[in-house]
């Protein structure tokens, strides 16, 4: 996987009543969680994100359903399939990401290291490349 990005497996408990997964700040997450948001009801064929962050680190978790994350560091582009609700994808700052192929009913939970700040975004791919020195 692109350097700096990785999947994180969460601990959980499974029994005849179903599955429970727990995510603890300080141990499971490599940053302090400042914000949680979630994306759902994504129409068929729609894509989300299409941006990079200057300082923010994040983790995406497919709570329900599945989607793909395109990761791009300016040199390499790769597709990561998110299918397991007990796995998150850690995406550090300065990685371009796009989300697509959402299945019907999919829910993407995002954990973020910082509050929302539009100033922290690269929304234009070329701006991201320039800032990356690529
Ligand atoms: P946007 O960044 O376009 O979502 P995506 O991650 O799919 O690209 O966010 C859509 C709008 O929601 C945009 O106007 C910014 C706003 N927003 C907030 O106000 N707070 C947040 O925490 C987030 C993630 C977005």
JSON list of N, CA and C and ligand atoms in Angstrom, two decimals, residues 35 37 39 48-49 51 116 118 121 123, ligand 1:
[
{"chain": "A", "resi": 35, "resn": "UNK", "atom": "N", "xyz": [-12.97, 14.69, 15.43]},
{"chain": "A", "resi": 35, "resn": "UNK", "atom": "CA", "xyz": [-14.23, 14.81, 14.68]},
{"chain": "A", "resi": 35, "resn": "UNK", "atom": "C", "xyz": [-14.59, 13.46, 14.10]},
{"chain": "A", "resi": 37, "resn": "UNK", "atom": "N", "xyz": [-17.45, 11.95, 11.24]},
{"chain": "A", "resi": 37, "resn": "UNK", "atom": "CA", "xyz": [-18.55, 12.22, 10.32]},
{"chain": "A", "resi": 37, "resn": "UNK", "atom": "C", "xyz": [-18.82, 10.95, 9.53]},
{"chain": "A", "resi": 39, "resn": "UNK", "atom": "N", "xyz": [-20.84, 9.20, 5.88]},
{"chain": "A", "resi": 39, "resn": "UNK", "atom": "CA", "xyz": [-21.39, 9.39, 4.54]},
{"chain": "A", "resi": 39, "resn": "UNK", "atom": "C", "xyz": [-22.31, 8.20, 4.25]},
{"chain": "A", "resi": 48, "resn": "UNK", "atom": "N", "xyz": [-17.13, 10.38, -4.05]},
{"chain": "A", "resi": 48, "resn": "UNK", "atom": "CA", "xyz": [-16.98, 11.37, -2.97]},
{"chain": "A", "resi": 48, "resn": "UNK", "atom": "C", "xyz": [-15.50, 11.70, -2.82]},
{"chain": "A", "resi": 49, "resn": "UNK", "atom": "N", "xyz": [-15.28, 12.64, -1.90]},
{"chain": "A", "resi": 49, "resn": "UNK", "atom": "CA", "xyz": [-13.92, 13.10, -1.63]},
{"chain": "A", "resi": 49, "resn": "UNK", "atom": "C", "xyz": [-13.34, 13.70, -2.91]},
{"chain": "A", "resi": 51, "resn": "UNK", "atom": "N", "xyz": [-9.94, 14.89, -2.79]},
{"chain": "A", "resi": 51, "resn": "UNK", "atom": "CA", "xyz": [-9.20, 15.95, -2.10]},
{"chain": "A", "resi": 51, "resn": "UNK", "atom": "C", "xyz": [-8.05, 15.33, -1.30]},
{"chain": "A", "resi": 116, "resn": "UNK", "atom": "N", "xyz": [-13.31, 20.43, 11.29]},
{"chain": "A", "resi": 116, "resn": "UNK", "atom": "CA", "xyz": [-13.45, 20.81, 9.88]},
{"chain": "A", "resi": 116, "resn": "UNK", "atom": "C", "xyz": [-12.82, 22.18, 9.63]},
{"chain": "A", "resi": 118, "resn": "UNK", "atom": "N", "xyz": [-11.88, 24.26, 6.01]},
{"chain": "A", "resi": 118, "resn": "UNK", "atom": "CA", "xyz": [-11.75, 24.25, 4.54]},
{"chain": "A", "resi": 118, "resn": "UNK", "atom": "C", "xyz": [-10.33, 24.64, 4.10]},
{"chain": "A", "resi": 121, "resn": "UNK", "atom": "N", "xyz": [-7.80, 21.89, 3.08]},
{"chain": "A", "resi": 121, "resn": "UNK", "atom": "CA", "xyz": [-8.05, 21.03, 1.91]},
{"chain": "A", "resi": 121, "resn": "UNK", "atom": "C", "xyz": [-7.24, 21.46, 0.69]},
{"chain": "A", "resi": 123, "resn": "UNK", "atom": "N", "xyz": [-8.39, 20.86, -2.92]},
{"chain": "A", "resi": 123, "resn": "UNK", "atom": "CA", "xyz": [-9.53, 20.34, -3.67]},
{"chain": "A", "resi": 123, "resn": "UNK", "atom": "C", "xyz": [-9.19, 20.19, -5.15]},
{"chain": "B", "resi": 1, "resn": "LIG", "atom": "P1", "xyz": [-17.07, 17.44, 1.10]},
{"chain": "B", "resi": 1, "resn": "LIG", "atom": "O1", "xyz": [-15.70, 17.78, 1.62]},
{"chain": "B", "resi": 1, "resn": "LIG", "atom": "O2", "xyz": [-17.40, 17.86, -0.29]},
{"chain": "B", "resi": 1, "resn": "LIG", "atom": "O3", "xyz": [-17.31, 15.89, 1.24]},
{"chain": "B", "resi": 1, "resn": "LIG", "atom": "P2", "xyz": [-16.36, 14.77, 0.60]},
{"chain": "B", "resi": 1, "resn": "LIG", "atom": "O4", "xyz": [-15.48, 14.30, 1.72]},
{"chain": "B", "resi": 1, "resn": "LIG", "atom": "O5", "xyz": [-17.23, 13.71, 0.06]},
{"chain": "B", "resi": 1, "resn": "LIG", "atom": "O6", "xyz": [-15.57, 15.47, -0.46]},
{"chain": "B", "resi": 1, "resn": "LIG", "atom": "O7", "xyz": [-18.11, 18.06, 2.11]},
{"chain": "B", "resi": 1, "resn": "LIG", "atom": "C1", "xyz": [-19.39, 18.49, 1.68]},
{"chain": "B", "resi": 1, "resn": "LIG", "atom": "C2", "xyz": [-19.76, 19.75, 2.44]},
{"chain": "B", "resi": 1, "resn": "LIG", "atom": "O8", "xyz": [-19.86, 19.48, 3.83]},
{"chain": "B", "resi": 1, "resn": "LIG", "atom": "C3", "xyz": [-18.74, 20.85, 2.24]},
{"chain": "B", "resi": 1, "resn": "LIG", "atom": "O9", "xyz": [-19.44, 22.08, 2.05]},
{"chain": "B", "resi": 1, "resn": "LIG", "atom": "C4", "xyz": [-18.01, 20.90, 3.55]},
{"chain": "B", "resi": 1, "resn": "LIG", "atom": "C5", "xyz": [-19.03, 20.39, 4.55]},
{"chain": "B", "resi": 1, "resn": "LIG", "atom": "N1", "xyz": [-18.44, 19.68, 5.68]},
{"chain": "B", "resi": 1, "resn": "LIG", "atom": "C6", "xyz": [-18.54, 20.24, 6.94]},
{"chain": "B", "resi": 1, "resn": "LIG", "atom": "O10", "xyz": [-19.12, 21.33, 7.14]},
{"chain": "B", "resi": 1, "resn": "LIG", "atom": "N2", "xyz": [-18.02, 19.56, 8.00]},
{"chain": "B", "resi": 1, "resn": "LIG", "atom": "C7", "xyz": [-17.37, 18.38, 7.85]},
{"chain": "B", "resi": 1, "resn": "LIG", "atom": "O11", "xyz": [-16.89, 17.78, 8.85]},
{"chain": "B", "resi": 1, "resn": "LIG", "atom": "C8", "xyz": [-17.23, 17.83, 6.54]},
{"chain": "B", "resi": 1, "resn": "LIG", "atom": "C9", "xyz": [-16.51, 16.53, 6.29]},
{"chain": "B", "resi": 1, "resn": "LIG", "atom": "C10", "xyz": [-17.79, 18.52, 5.48]}
]
